[in-house]
PDB file of C-alpha atoms in Angstrom:
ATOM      1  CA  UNK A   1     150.078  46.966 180.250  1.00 49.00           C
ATOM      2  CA  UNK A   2     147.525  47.093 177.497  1.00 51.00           C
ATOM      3  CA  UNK A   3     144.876  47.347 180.684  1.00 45.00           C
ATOM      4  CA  UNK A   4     146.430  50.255 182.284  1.00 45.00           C
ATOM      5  CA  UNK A   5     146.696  52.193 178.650  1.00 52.00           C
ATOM      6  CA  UNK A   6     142.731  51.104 178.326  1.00 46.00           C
ATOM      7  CA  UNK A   7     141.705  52.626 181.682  1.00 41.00           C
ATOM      8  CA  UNK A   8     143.982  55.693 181.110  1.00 45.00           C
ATOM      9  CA  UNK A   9     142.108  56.830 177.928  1.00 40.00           C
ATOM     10  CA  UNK A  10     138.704  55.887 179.713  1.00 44.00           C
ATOM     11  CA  UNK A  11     139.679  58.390 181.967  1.00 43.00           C
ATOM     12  CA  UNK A  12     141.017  60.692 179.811  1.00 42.00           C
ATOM     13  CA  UNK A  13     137.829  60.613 177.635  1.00 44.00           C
ATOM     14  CA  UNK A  14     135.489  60.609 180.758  1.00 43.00           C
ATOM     15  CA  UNK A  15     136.962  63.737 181.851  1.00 43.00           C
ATOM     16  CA  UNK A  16     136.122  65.488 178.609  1.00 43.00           C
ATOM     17  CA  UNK A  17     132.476  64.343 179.126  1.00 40.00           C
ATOM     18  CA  UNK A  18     132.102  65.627 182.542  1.00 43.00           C
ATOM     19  CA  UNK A  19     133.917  69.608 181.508  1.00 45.00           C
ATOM     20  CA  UNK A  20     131.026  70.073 178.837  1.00 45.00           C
ATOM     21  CA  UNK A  21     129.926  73.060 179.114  1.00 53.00           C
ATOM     22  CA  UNK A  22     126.169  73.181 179.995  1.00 72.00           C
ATOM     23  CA  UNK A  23     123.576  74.285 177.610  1.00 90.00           C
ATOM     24  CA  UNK A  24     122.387  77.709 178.046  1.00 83.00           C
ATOM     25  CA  UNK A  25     119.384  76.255 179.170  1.00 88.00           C
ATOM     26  CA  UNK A  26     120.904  74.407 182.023  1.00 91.00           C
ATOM     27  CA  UNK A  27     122.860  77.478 183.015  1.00 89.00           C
ATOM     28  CA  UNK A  28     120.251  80.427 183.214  1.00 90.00           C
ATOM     29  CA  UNK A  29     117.096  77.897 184.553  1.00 89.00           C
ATOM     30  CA  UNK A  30     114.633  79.776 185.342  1.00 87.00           C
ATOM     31  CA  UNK A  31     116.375  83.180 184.536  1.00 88.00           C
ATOM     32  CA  UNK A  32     115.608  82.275 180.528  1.00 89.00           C
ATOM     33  CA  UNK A  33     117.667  82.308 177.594  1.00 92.00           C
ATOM     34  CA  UNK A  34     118.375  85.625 176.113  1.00 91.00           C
ATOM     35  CA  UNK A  35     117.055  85.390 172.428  1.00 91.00           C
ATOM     36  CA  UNK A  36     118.022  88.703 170.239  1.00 90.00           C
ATOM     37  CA  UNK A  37     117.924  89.204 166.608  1.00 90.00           C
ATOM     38  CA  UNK A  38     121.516  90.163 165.104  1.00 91.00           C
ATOM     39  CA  UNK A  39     120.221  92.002 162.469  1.00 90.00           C
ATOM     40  CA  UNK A  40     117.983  94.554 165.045  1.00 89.00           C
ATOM     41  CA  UNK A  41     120.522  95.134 167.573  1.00 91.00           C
ATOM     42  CA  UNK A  42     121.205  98.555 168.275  1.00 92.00           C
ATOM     43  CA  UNK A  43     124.235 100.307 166.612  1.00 92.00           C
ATOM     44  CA  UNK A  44     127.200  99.792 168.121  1.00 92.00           C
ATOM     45  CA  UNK A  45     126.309  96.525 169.918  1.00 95.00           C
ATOM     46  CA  UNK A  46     127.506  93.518 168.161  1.00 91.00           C
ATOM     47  CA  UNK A  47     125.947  89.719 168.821  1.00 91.00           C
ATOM     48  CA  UNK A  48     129.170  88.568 171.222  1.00 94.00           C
ATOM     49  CA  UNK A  49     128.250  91.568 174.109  1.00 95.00           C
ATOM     50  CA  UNK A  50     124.476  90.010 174.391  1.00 95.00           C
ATOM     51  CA  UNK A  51     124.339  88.347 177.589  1.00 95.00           C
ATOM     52  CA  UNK A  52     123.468  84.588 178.034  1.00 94.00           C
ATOM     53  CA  UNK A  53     120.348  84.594 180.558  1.00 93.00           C
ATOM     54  CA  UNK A  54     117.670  87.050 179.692  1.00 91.00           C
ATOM     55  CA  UNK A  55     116.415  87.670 183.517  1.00 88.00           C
ATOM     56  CA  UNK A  56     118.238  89.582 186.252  1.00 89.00           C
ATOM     57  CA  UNK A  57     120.000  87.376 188.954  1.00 88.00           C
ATOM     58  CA  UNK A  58     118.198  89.823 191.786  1.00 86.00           C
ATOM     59  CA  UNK A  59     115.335  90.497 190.028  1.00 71.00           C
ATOM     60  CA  UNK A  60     113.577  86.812 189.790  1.00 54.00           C
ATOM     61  CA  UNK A  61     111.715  86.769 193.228  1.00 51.00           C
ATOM     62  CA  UNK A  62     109.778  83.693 192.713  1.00 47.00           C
ATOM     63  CA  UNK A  63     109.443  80.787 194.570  1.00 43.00           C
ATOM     64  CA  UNK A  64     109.260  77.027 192.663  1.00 44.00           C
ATOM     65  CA  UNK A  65     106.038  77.293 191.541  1.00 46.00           C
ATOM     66  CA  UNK A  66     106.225  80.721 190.209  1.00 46.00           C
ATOM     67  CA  UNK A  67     104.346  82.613 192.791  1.00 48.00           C
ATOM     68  CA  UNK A  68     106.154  85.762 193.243  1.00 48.00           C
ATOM     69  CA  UNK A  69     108.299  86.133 197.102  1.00 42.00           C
ATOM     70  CA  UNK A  70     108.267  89.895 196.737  1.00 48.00           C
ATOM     71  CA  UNK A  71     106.783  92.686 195.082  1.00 56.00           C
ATOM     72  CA  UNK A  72     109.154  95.459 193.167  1.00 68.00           C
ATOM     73  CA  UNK A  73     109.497  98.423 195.623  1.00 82.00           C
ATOM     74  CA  UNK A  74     109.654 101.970 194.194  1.00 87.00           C
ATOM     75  CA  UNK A  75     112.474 104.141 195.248  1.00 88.00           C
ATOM     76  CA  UNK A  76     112.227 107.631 195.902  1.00 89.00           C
ATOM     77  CA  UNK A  77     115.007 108.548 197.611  1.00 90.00           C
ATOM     78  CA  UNK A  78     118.370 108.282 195.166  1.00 92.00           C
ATOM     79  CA  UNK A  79     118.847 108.759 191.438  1.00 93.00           C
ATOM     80  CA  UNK A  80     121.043 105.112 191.401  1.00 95.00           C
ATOM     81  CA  UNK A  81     122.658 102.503 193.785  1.00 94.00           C
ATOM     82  CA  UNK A  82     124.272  99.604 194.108  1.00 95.00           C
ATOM     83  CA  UNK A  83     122.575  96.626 195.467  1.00 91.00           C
ATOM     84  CA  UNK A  84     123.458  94.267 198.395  1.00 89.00           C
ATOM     85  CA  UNK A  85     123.968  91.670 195.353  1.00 91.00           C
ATOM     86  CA  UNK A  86     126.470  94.171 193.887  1.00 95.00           C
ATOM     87  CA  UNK A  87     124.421  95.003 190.758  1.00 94.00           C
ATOM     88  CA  UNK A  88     124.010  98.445 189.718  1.00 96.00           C
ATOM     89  CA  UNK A  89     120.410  99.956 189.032  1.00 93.00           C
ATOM     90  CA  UNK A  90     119.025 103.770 188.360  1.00 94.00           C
ATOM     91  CA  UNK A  91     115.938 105.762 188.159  1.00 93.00           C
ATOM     92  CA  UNK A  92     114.465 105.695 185.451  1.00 91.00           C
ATOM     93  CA  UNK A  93     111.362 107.895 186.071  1.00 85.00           C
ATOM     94  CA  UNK A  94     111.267 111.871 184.651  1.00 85.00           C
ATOM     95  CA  UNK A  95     107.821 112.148 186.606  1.00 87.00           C
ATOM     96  CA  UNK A  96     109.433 110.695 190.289  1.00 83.00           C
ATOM     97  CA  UNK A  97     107.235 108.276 190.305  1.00 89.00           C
ATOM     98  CA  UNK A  98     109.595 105.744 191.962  1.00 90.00           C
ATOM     99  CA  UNK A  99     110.315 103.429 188.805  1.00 90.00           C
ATOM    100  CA  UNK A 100     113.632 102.247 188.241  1.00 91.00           C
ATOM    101  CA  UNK A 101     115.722  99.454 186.435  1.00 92.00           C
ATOM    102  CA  UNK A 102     118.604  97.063 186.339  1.00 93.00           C
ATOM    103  CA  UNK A 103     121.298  98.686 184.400  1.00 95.00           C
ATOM    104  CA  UNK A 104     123.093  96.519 181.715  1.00 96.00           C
ATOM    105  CA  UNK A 105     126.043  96.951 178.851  1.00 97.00           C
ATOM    106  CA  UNK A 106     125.493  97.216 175.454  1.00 97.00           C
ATOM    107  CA  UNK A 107     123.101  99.481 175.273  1.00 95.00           C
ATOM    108  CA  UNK A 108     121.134  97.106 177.886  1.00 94.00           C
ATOM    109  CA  UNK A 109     121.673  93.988 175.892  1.00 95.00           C
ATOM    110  CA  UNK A 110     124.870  93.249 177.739  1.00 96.00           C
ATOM    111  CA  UNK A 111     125.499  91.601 181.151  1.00 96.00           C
ATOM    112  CA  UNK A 112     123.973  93.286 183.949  1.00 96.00           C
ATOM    113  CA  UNK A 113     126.791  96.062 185.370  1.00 97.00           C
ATOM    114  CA  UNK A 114     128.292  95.047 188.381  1.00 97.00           C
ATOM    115  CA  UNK A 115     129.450  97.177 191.638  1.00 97.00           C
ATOM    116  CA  UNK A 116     131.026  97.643 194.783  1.00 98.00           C
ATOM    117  CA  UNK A 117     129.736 100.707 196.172  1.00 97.00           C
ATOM    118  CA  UNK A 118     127.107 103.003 194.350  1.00 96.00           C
ATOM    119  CA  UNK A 119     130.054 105.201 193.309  1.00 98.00           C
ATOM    120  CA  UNK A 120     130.710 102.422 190.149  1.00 98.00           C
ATOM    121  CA  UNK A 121     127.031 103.266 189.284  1.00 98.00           C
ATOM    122  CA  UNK A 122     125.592 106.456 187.387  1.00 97.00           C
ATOM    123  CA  UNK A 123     122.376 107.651 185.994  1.00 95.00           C
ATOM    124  CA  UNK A 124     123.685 107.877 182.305  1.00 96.00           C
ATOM    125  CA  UNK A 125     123.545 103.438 181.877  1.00 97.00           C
ATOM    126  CA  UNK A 126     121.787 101.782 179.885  1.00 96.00           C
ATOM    127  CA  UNK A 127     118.297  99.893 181.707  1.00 94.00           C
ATOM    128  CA  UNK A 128     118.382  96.129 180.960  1.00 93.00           C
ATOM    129  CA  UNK A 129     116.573  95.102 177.535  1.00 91.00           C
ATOM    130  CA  UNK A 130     115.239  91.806 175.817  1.00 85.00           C
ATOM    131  CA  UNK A 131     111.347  91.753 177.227  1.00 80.00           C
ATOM    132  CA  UNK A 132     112.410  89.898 180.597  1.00 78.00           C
ATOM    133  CA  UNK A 133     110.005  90.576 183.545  1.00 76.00           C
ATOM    134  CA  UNK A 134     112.930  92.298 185.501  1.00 74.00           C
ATOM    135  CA  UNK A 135     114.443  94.113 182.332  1.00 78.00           C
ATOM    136  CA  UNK A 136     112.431  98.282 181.877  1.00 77.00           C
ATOM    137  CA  UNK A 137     111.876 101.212 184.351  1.00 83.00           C
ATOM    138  CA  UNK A 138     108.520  99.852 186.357  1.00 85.00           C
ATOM    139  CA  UNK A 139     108.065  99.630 190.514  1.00 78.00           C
TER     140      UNK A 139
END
């Protein structure tokens, strides 16, 4: 009996081990970890609405070693979409120029805004912040 209460706690306590949650590290790989400071974040936006991975899930077009898979097109054509992914983006450009950007909450802080159709998107969101290669109006 003693056996079968031994091997029920092992279980019980292996379980525990194996529902960690990963690091943040482990979760966003290559993405990056979004690092802010708390006491520069822009009013309104408060340190729980800052997303986890600093990079854009669409936006990291590198292979393994780094080497970029695709280059950033510039759009022309429409003021905002929605991407095959389902992520929202916008143009970002006064001058037409074809630059645009992933949109994010929290004053682009926040996770990136998801979508079904460009009809959940609009021109008045917030481009994606925190310095990541993806994140700013470029093309």
């Amino acid at each position: 009996m003693k056996f079968l209460k031994a091997v029920g706690v092992a279980i019980i306590y292996a379980q525990g081990a194996l529902s960690m949650p990963a690091s943040a590290e482990q979760d966003c790989g290559s993405l990056g970890v979004m690092k802010v400071d708390e006491a520069k974040l822009p009013e309104g936006v408060d340190a729980s609405q800052v997303r986890k991975c600093l990079g854009h899930p669409e936006g990291h077009g590198t292979d393994h070693s780094g080497k970029a898979l695709f280059a950033r097109v510039c759009e022309f054509r429409w003021a905002w979409g929605c991407s095959r992914g389902g992520y929202c983006w916008k143009s970002c450009d006064p001058d037409n120029n074809g630059k645009w950007c992933w949109t994010a909450e929290a004053s682009g802080l926040g996770p990136w805004i998801r979508c079904s159709s460009y009809k959940d998107c609009e021109g008045s969101m917030a481009c994606g912040e925190g310095g990541c290669k993806e994140c700013g109006c470029s093309c």
